[in-house]
Amino acid sequence: MVTISETAAKVPSLKGTRFKAGETVTVQTLLYAALLRSSNDAAYALAESISGSEEKFVGLMNKKLIAIGTSDTRFINTTGLPGKGQQITAYDLAKIMRYALKYPMIKEIIGTREAEISTEEGRTIFLENTNKMLWSDGGAVGGKTGYTKAARHCFVYAGEKEDETVIVAIL
């Protein structure tokens, strides 16, 4: 269980998915919010719950990048939003996706079209995945969309055909 901090609650996020300070949710709930709707406050709350701070968690993220063999990616925050020193390549993003698919919960979440999550206090939030490939591709495993003004629309996708997994990253 994670209690949303004042700081996490103030992280800019999409309307309708914002968590309130003091609300209690599961890690799984935060993962659904972060992966289906890019809920920045959920990503921040996850970082705080795991490492105590975003800064410490970003350090863990960058260590994991090295462990999985990426070479041109560096994170400065948990949201993926742009900032000085933050960078990623399509090739590294594809490597990250292949690694993430090893985790059944992540694979399940990124392949979910719609979900209803709730806080322990009883507030319900409806989430619809921004990855529209889930509605049109029968072989879709899942993916993650993203958007910033600088990068525009970005997408990483995994699909299966004939026991092969194909990963596409577009930045």
Tab-separated table of C-alpha atoms in Angstrom:
chain	number	residue	atom	x	y	z
A	1	MET	CA	0.000	0.000	0.000
A	2	VAL	CA	1.179	3.495	-0.850
A	3	THR	CA	-0.059	6.726	0.704
A	4	ILE	CA	0.079	9.605	-1.761
A	5	SER	CA	2.335	12.361	-0.431
A	6	GLU	CA	1.697	16.104	-0.738
A	7	THR	CA	4.593	16.291	-3.194
A	8	ALA	CA	3.304	13.458	-5.399
A	9	ALA	CA	-0.191	14.959	-5.421
A	10	LYS	CA	1.237	18.233	-6.762
A	11	VAL	CA	3.016	16.615	-9.731
A	12	PRO	CA	1.209	17.779	-12.886
A	13	SER	CA	-0.972	15.000	-14.307
A	14	LEU	CA	-3.961	14.555	-16.553
A	15	LYS	CA	-7.359	15.534	-15.228
A	16	GLY	CA	-9.358	12.592	-14.008
A	17	THR	CA	-6.353	10.533	-12.971
A	18	ARG	CA	-4.886	12.789	-10.306
A	19	PHE	CA	-4.384	11.269	-6.904
A	20	LYS	CA	-5.034	13.321	-3.790
A	21	ALA	CA	-2.618	13.726	-0.895
A	22	GLY	CA	-3.400	11.183	1.807
A	23	GLU	CA	-5.153	8.700	-0.492
A	24	THR	CA	-4.006	5.112	-0.141
A	25	VAL	CA	-3.597	2.855	-3.170
A	26	THR	CA	-1.834	-0.335	-4.142
A	27	VAL	CA	1.354	-0.436	-6.163
A	28	GLN	CA	-0.659	-2.189	-8.881
A	29	THR	CA	-3.134	0.711	-8.963
A	30	LEU	CA	-0.270	3.173	-9.433
A	31	LEU	CA	1.204	1.027	-12.217
A	32	TYR	CA	-2.142	0.978	-14.045
A	33	ALA	CA	-2.416	4.765	-13.788
A	34	ALA	CA	1.184	5.329	-14.905
A	35	LEU	CA	1.172	2.843	-17.784
A	36	LEU	CA	-2.348	3.304	-19.169
A	37	ARG	CA	-2.745	7.061	-18.777
A	38	SER	CA	0.798	8.398	-18.197
A	39	SER	CA	-0.195	9.564	-14.730
A	40	ASN	CA	2.878	11.506	-13.602
A	41	ASP	CA	1.750	11.667	-9.979
A	42	ALA	CA	1.465	7.866	-9.954
A	43	ALA	CA	5.025	7.502	-11.286
A	44	TYR	CA	6.286	9.925	-8.654
A	45	ALA	CA	4.400	8.139	-5.847
A	46	LEU	CA	5.872	4.806	-6.965
A	47	ALA	CA	9.371	6.293	-6.836
A	48	GLU	CA	8.800	7.686	-3.349
A	49	SER	CA	7.393	4.400	-2.068
A	50	ILE	CA	10.304	2.370	-3.407
A	51	SER	CA	13.255	4.680	-2.758
A	52	GLY	CA	12.022	7.473	-0.531
A	53	SER	CA	12.545	10.120	-3.196
A	54	GLU	CA	12.358	10.656	-6.926
A	55	GLU	CA	16.074	11.464	-7.022
A	56	LYS	CA	17.071	8.130	-5.451
A	57	PHE	CA	14.671	6.228	-7.711
A	58	VAL	CA	16.073	7.904	-10.831
A	59	GLY	CA	19.483	6.638	-9.722
A	60	LEU	CA	18.053	3.108	-9.652
A	61	MET	CA	16.472	3.643	-13.079
A	62	ASN	CA	19.820	4.648	-14.560
A	63	LYS	CA	21.578	1.659	-12.963
A	64	LYS	CA	18.927	-0.643	-14.477
A	65	LEU	CA	19.548	0.904	-17.906
A	66	ILE	CA	23.184	-0.177	-17.687
A	67	ALA	CA	22.223	-3.654	-16.453
A	68	ILE	CA	19.927	-4.302	-19.420
A	69	GLY	CA	22.444	-3.047	-21.956
A	70	THR	CA	21.194	0.345	-23.047
A	71	SER	CA	23.887	2.795	-24.051
A	72	ASP	CA	22.248	6.038	-25.145
A	73	THR	CA	19.570	6.622	-22.512
A	74	ARG	CA	19.646	8.614	-19.298
A	75	PHE	CA	16.779	9.591	-17.036
A	76	ILE	CA	16.519	12.696	-14.851
A	77	ASN	CA	12.959	12.137	-13.618
A	78	THR	CA	10.349	9.404	-13.234
A	79	THR	CA	7.841	10.868	-15.685
A	80	GLY	CA	9.848	10.852	-18.889
A	81	LEU	CA	9.110	14.533	-19.348
A	82	PRO	CA	11.924	16.468	-21.017
A	83	GLY	CA	14.691	18.189	-19.146
A	84	LYS	CA	18.408	18.881	-19.374
A	85	GLY	CA	20.258	15.587	-19.536
A	86	GLN	CA	17.230	13.354	-20.210
A	87	GLN	CA	17.552	11.341	-23.390
A	88	ILE	CA	16.422	8.081	-24.944
A	89	THR	CA	16.807	6.388	-28.307
A	90	ALA	CA	14.270	4.236	-30.111
A	91	TYR	CA	16.723	1.310	-29.969
A	92	ASP	CA	17.124	1.608	-26.196
A	93	LEU	CA	13.376	2.015	-25.749
A	94	ALA	CA	12.858	-1.265	-27.604
A	95	LYS	CA	15.394	-2.934	-25.267
A	96	ILE	CA	13.543	-1.553	-22.247
A	97	MET	CA	10.241	-2.911	-23.599
A	98	ARG	CA	11.730	-6.375	-24.206
A	99	TYR	CA	13.026	-6.396	-20.631
A	100	ALA	CA	9.718	-5.137	-19.185
A	101	LEU	CA	7.804	-7.958	-20.903
A	102	LYS	CA	9.547	-10.420	-18.569
A	103	TYR	CA	7.312	-9.136	-15.762
A	104	PRO	CA	3.806	-10.659	-15.978
A	105	MET	CA	2.122	-7.725	-14.225
A	106	ILE	CA	3.689	-5.169	-16.567
A	107	LYS	CA	2.775	-7.296	-19.592
A	108	GLU	CA	-0.801	-7.593	-18.343
A	109	ILE	CA	-1.167	-3.869	-17.674
A	110	ILE	CA	0.233	-2.627	-20.987
A	111	GLY	CA	-2.113	-5.025	-22.785
A	112	THR	CA	-5.224	-3.810	-20.939
A	113	ARG	CA	-7.701	-1.713	-22.934
A	114	GLU	CA	-9.682	-0.332	-20.007
A	115	ALA	CA	-9.473	-0.579	-16.255
A	116	GLU	CA	-11.232	0.700	-13.219
A	117	ILE	CA	-8.946	1.477	-10.308
A	118	SER	CA	-9.847	2.680	-6.859
A	119	THR	CA	-8.356	4.165	-3.755
A	120	GLU	CA	-8.751	2.536	-0.354
A	121	GLU	CA	-10.994	5.481	0.493
A	122	GLY	CA	-13.442	4.337	-2.190
A	123	ARG	CA	-12.777	6.802	-5.024
A	124	THR	CA	-12.992	5.079	-8.402
A	125	ILE	CA	-11.050	6.160	-11.491
A	126	PHE	CA	-11.811	4.841	-14.986
A	127	LEU	CA	-8.774	4.424	-17.237
A	128	GLU	CA	-8.708	3.892	-20.972
A	129	ASN	CA	-5.407	2.902	-22.540
A	130	THR	CA	-4.113	5.502	-24.997
A	131	ASN	CA	-2.630	2.685	-27.118
A	132	LYS	CA	-5.338	2.236	-29.770
A	133	MET	CA	-3.437	-0.690	-31.348
A	134	LEU	CA	-4.994	-2.834	-28.611
A	135	TRP	CA	-8.368	-2.434	-30.336
A	136	SER	CA	-7.165	-3.188	-33.856
A	137	ASP	CA	-4.313	-5.705	-33.732
A	138	GLY	CA	-5.201	-9.247	-32.663
A	139	GLY	CA	-1.525	-9.986	-31.986
A	140	ALA	CA	-0.996	-7.001	-29.721
A	141	VAL	CA	0.831	-7.700	-26.482
A	142	GLY	CA	0.777	-4.065	-25.471
A	143	GLY	CA	2.637	-0.838	-25.574
A	144	LYS	CA	3.061	2.628	-24.192
A	145	THR	CA	2.281	5.942	-25.790
A	146	GLY	CA	3.868	9.239	-24.918
A	147	TYR	CA	3.765	12.857	-25.947
A	148	THR	CA	5.816	15.950	-25.313
A	149	LYS	CA	5.892	19.212	-27.250
A	150	ALA	CA	9.521	18.622	-28.219
A	151	ALA	CA	9.290	14.947	-29.197
A	152	ARG	CA	5.637	14.960	-30.296
A	153	HIS	CA	3.909	11.552	-30.349
A	154	CYS	CA	6.059	8.600	-29.265
A	155	PHE	CA	5.187	4.921	-29.089
A	156	VAL	CA	6.674	1.586	-28.110
A	157	TYR	CA	4.726	-1.527	-29.043
A	158	ALA	CA	5.050	-5.279	-28.720
A	159	GLY	CA	3.132	-7.754	-30.830
A	160	GLU	CA	3.235	-11.513	-31.253
A	161	LYS	CA	2.943	-13.578	-34.388
A	162	GLU	CA	3.861	-17.215	-34.812
A	163	ASP	CA	5.582	-17.400	-31.402
A	164	GLU	CA	7.775	-14.383	-32.187
A	165	THR	CA	7.645	-11.066	-30.353
A	166	VAL	CA	8.175	-7.977	-32.465
A	167	ILE	CA	8.920	-4.670	-30.770
A	168	VAL	CA	8.605	-1.310	-32.487
A	169	ALA	CA	9.705	2.001	-30.995
A	170	ILE	CA	8.885	5.284	-32.682
A	171	LEU	CA	10.203	8.580	-31.361
